[in-house]
mmCIF file of C-alpha atoms in Angstrom:
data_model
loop_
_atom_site.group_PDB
_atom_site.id
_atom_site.type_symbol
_atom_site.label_atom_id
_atom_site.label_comp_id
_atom_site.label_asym_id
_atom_site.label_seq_id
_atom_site.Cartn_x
_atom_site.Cartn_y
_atom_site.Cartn_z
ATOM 1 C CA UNK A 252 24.062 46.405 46.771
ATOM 2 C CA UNK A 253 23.610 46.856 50.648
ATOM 3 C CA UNK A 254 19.935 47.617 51.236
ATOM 4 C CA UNK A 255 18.361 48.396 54.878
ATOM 5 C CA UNK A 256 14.558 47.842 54.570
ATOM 6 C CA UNK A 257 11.729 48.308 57.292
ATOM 7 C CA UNK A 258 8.385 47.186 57.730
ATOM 8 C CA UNK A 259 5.622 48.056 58.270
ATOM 9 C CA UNK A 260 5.880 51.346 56.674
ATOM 10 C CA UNK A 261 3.323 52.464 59.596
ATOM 11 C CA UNK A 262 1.350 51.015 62.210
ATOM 12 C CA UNK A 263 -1.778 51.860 64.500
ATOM 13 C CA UNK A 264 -1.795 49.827 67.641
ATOM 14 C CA UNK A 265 -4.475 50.411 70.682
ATOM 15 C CA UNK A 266 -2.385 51.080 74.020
ATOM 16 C CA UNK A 267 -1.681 48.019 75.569
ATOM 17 C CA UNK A 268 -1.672 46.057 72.080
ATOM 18 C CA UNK A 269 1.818 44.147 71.656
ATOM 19 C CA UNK A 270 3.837 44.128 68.605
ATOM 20 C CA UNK A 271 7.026 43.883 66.193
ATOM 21 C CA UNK A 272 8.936 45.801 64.199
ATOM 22 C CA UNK A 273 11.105 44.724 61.284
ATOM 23 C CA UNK A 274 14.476 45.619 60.114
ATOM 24 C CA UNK A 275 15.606 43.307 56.958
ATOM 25 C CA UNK A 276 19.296 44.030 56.155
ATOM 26 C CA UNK A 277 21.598 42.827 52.835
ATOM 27 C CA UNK A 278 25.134 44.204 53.470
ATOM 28 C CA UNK A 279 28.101 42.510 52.620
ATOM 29 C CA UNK A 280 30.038 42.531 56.649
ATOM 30 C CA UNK A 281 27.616 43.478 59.146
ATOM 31 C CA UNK A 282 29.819 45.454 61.884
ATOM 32 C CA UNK A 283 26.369 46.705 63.738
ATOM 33 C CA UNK A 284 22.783 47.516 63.703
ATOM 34 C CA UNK A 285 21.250 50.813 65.431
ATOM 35 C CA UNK A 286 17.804 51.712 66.399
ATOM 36 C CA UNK A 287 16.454 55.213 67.022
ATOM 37 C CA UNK A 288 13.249 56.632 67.588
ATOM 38 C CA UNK A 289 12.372 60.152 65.981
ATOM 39 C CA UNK A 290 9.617 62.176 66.889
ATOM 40 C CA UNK A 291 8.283 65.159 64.398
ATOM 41 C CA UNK A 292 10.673 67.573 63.440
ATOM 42 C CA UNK A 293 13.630 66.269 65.649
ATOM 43 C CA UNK A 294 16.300 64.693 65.203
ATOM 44 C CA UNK A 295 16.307 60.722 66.221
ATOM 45 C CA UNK A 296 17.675 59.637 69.479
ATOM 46 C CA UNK A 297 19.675 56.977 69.682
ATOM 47 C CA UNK A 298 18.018 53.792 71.413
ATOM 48 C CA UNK A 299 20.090 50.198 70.861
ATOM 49 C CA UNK A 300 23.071 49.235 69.445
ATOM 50 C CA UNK A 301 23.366 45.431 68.322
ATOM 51 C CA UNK A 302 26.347 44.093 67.427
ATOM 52 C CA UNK A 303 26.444 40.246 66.819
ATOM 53 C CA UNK A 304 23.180 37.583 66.061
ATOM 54 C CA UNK A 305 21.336 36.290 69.084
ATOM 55 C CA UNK A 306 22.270 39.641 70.912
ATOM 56 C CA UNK A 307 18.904 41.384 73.061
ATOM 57 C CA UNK A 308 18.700 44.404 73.973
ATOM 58 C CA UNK A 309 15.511 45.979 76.196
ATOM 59 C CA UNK A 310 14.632 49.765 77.598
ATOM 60 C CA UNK A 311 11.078 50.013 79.157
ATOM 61 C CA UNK A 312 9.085 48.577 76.967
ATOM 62 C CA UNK A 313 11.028 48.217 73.754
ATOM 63 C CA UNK A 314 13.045 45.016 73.160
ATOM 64 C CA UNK A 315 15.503 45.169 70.306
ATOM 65 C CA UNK A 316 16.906 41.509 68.507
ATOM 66 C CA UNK A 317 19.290 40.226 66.060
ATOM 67 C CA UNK A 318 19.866 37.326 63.375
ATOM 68 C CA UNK A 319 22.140 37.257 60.450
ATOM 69 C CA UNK A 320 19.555 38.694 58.010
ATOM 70 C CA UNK A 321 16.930 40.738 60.576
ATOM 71 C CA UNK A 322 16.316 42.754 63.415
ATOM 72 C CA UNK A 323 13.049 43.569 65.224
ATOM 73 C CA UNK A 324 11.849 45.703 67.712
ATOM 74 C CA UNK A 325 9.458 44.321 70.053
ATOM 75 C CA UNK A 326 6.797 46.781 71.891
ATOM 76 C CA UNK A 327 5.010 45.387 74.774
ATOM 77 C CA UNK A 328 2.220 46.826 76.002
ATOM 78 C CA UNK A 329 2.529 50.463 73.934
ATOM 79 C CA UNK A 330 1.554 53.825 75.701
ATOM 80 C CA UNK A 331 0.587 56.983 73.598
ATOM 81 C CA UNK A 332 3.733 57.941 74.677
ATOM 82 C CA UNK A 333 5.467 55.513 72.035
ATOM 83 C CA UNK A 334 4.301 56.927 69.159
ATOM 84 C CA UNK A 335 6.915 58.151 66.669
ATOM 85 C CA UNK A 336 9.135 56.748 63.791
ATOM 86 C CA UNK A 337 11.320 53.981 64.587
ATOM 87 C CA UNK A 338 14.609 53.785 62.032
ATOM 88 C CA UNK A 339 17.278 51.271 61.676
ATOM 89 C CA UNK A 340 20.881 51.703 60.780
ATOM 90 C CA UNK A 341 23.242 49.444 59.535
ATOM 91 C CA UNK A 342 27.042 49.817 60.009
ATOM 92 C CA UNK A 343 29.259 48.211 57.162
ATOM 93 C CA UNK A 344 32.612 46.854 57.012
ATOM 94 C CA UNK A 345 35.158 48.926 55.271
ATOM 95 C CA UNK A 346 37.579 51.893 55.892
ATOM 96 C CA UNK A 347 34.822 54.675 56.252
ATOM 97 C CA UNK A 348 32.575 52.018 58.382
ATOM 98 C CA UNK A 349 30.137 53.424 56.020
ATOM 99 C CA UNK A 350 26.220 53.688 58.013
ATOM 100 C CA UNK A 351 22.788 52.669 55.932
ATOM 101 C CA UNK A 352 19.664 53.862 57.553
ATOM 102 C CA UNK A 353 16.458 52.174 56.345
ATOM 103 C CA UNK A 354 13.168 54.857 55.913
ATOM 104 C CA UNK A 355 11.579 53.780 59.459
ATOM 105 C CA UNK A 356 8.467 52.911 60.389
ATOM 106 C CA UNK A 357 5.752 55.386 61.571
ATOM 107 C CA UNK A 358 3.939 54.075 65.000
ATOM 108 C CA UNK A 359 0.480 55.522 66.449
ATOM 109 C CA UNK A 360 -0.409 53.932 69.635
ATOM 110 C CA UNK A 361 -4.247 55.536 70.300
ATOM 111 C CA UNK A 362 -5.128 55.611 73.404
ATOM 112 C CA UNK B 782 25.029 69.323 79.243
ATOM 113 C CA UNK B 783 27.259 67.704 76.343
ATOM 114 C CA UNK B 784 25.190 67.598 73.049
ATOM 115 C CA UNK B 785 25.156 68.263 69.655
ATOM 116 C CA UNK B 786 23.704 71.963 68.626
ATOM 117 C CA UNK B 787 22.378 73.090 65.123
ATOM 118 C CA UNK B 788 21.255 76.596 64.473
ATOM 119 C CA UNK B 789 18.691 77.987 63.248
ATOM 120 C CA UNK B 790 15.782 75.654 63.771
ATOM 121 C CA UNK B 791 14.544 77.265 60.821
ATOM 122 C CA UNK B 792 15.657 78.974 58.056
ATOM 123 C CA UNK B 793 14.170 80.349 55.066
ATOM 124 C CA UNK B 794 16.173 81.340 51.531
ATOM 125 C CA UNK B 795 15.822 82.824 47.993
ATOM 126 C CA UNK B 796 16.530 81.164 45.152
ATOM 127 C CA UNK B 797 20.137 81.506 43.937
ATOM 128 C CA UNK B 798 21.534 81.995 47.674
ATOM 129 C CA UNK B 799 24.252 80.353 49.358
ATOM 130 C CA UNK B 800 22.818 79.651 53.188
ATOM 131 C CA UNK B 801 25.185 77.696 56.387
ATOM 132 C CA UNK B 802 23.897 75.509 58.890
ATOM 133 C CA UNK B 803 25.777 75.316 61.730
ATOM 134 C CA UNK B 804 26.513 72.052 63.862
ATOM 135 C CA UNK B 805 28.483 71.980 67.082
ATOM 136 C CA UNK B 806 29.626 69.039 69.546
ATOM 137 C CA UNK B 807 31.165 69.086 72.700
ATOM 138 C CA UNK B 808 31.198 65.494 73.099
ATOM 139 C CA UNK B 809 34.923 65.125 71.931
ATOM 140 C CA UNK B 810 33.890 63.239 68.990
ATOM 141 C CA UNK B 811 36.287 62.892 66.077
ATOM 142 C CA UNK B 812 33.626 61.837 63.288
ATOM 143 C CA UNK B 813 31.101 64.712 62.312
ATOM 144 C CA UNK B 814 28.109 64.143 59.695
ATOM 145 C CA UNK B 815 25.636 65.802 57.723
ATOM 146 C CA UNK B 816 22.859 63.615 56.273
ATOM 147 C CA UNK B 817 19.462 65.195 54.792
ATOM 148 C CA UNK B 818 15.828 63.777 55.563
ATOM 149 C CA UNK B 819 12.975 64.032 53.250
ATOM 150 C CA UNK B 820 9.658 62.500 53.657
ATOM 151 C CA UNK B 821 9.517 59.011 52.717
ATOM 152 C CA UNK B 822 13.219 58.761 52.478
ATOM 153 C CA UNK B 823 15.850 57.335 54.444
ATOM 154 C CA UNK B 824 18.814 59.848 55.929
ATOM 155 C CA UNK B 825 21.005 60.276 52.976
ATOM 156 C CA UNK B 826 24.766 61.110 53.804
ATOM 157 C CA UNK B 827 26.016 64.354 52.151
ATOM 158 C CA UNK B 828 29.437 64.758 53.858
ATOM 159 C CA UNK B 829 31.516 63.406 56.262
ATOM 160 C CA UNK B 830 34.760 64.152 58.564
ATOM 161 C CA UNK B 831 36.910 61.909 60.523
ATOM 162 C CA UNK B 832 39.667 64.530 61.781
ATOM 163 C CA UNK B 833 39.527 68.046 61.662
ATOM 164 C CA UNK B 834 40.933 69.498 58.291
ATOM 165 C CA UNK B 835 39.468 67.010 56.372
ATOM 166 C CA UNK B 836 36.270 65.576 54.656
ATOM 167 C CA UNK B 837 34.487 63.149 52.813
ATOM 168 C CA UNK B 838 31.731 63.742 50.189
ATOM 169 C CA UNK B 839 28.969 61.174 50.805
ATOM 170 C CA UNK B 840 25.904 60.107 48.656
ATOM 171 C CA UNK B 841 24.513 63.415 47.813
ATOM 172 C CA UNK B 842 27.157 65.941 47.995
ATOM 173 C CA UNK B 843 26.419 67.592 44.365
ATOM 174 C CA UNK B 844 25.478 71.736 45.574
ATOM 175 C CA UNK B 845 27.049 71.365 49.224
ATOM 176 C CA UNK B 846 30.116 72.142 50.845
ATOM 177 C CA UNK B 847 31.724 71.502 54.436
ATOM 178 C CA UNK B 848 34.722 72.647 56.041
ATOM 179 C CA UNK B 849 36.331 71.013 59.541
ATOM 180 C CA UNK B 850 38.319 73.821 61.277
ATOM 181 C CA UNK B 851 38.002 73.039 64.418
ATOM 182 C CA UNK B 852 37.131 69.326 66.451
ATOM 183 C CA UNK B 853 33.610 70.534 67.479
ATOM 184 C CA UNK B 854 32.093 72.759 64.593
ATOM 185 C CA UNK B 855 31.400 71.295 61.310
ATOM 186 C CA UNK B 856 29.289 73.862 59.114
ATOM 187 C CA UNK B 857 27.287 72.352 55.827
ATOM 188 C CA UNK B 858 26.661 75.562 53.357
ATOM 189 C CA UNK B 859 23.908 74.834 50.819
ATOM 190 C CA UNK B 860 24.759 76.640 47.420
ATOM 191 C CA UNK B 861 22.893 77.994 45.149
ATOM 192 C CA UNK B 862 23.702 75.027 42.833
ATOM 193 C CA UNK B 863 21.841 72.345 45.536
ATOM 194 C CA UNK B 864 19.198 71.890 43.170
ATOM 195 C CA UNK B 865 16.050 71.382 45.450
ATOM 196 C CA UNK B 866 17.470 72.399 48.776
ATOM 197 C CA UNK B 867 14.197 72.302 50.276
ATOM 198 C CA UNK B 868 14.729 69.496 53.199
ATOM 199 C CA UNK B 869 15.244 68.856 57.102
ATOM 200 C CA UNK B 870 19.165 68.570 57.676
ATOM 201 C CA UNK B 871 20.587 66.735 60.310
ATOM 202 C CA UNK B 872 24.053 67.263 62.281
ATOM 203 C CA UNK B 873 25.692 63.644 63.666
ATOM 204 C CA UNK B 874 28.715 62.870 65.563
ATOM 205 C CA UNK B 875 30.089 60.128 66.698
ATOM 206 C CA UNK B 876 33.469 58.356 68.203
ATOM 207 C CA UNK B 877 34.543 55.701 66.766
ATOM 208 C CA UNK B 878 36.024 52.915 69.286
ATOM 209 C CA UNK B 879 37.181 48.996 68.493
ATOM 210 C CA UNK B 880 35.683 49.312 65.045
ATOM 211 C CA UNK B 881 32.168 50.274 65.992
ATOM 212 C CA UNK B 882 30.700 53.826 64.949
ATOM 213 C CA UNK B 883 27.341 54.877 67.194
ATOM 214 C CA UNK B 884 26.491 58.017 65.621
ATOM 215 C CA UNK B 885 24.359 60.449 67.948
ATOM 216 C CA UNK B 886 22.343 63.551 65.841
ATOM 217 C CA UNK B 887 21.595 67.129 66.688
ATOM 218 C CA UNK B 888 17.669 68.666 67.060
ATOM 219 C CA UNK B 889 18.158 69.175 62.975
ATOM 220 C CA UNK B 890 17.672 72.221 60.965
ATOM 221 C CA UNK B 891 14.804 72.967 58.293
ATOM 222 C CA UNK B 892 15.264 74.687 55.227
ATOM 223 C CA UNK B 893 12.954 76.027 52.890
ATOM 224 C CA UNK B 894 13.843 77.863 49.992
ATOM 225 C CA UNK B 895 11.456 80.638 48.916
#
């Protein structure tokens, strides 16, 4: 069965403190992996698209990577600004190039 | 600005009545979605369209219905059969290009049935 997981379910961080997200994917033909960030009661906005392993993607201070089985999300030196729910997507092969969204991962950077 | 709309933000209902959210795009997108969000949960597909005039049930699709008219409006109407209805909703579209499918979501719509 394709699965999508993330972890950590949440994280606290102190602004300025460094760290990783992770996106764990089992899908039979990956065709791509998404990242968005949500913030309360909106809808998520669409941050990275990866497509193959070894591909890097960066916007400010968010780095997004891939390998065959993962993903992460790299946040360097976090602002208060950051905080929100991360989710990952995963496309799979197959005529309705069918989309798999994991259930994200809550971030509080405190100030 | 080209976007994705959904009306209303909120939207309240009795038990035993049929509501529609709307969702518009004027990004010329082909591919429209409606997925629902509840906490804890990932987004879980109820319906899908490719091309205008036709549809796709997803995951979830048990108490819903869709139609695709027109290129840019895709309306989900919650029946009175949706058995816990209660839920934020959210609108995606996206254009599908050399086999890859980047789906971009509206502001989302949240329903709460009296």
């Amino acid at each position: 069965e394709d699965q999508v997981t993330q972890s950590p379910e949440a994280l606290r961080l102190q602004e300025g403190e460094s760290s990783s997200l992770n996106c764990s994917y089992t899908v039979s033909g990956l065709r791509g992996l998404f990242w968005y960030r949500q913030d309360p009661g909106k809808g998520p906005e669409f941050l990275f698209t990866l497509y193959s392993a070894g591909e890097e993607k960066e916007k400010e201070r968010l780095k997004a990577t891939l390998t065959k089985k993962e993903s992460f999300l790299h946040i360097t030196a976090p602002k208060p600004e950051d905080s929100a729910t991360y989710l990952c997507a995963v496309q799979v092969g197959g005529r309705d190039d069918k989309i798999i969204f994991g259930k994200g991962t809550r971030l509080h950077i405190l100030p | 600005d080209g976007g994705i709309t959904q009306s209303p933000k909120y939207l309240f209902r009795k038990e035993g009545q049929n509501v529609t959210l709307s969702c518009e795009q004027n990004l010329n997108h082909d591919a429209m979605y409606w997925y629902r969000q509840d906490p804890g949960q990932g987004l879980r597909l109820i319906y899908y369209s490719q091309i205008v005039n036709d549809f796709q049930k997803g995951d979830i699709a048990e108490g819903y219905s869709v139609s695709r008219e027109k290129k840019e409006s895709f309306p989900l109407t919650v029946t009175s059969a949706q058995k816990n209805p209660t839920a934020f909703y959210l609108c995606a579209s996206s254009i599908k290009r050399e086999g890859r499918n980047e789906q971009f979501f509206g502001p989302g719509t949240r329903l709460t049935v009296l």
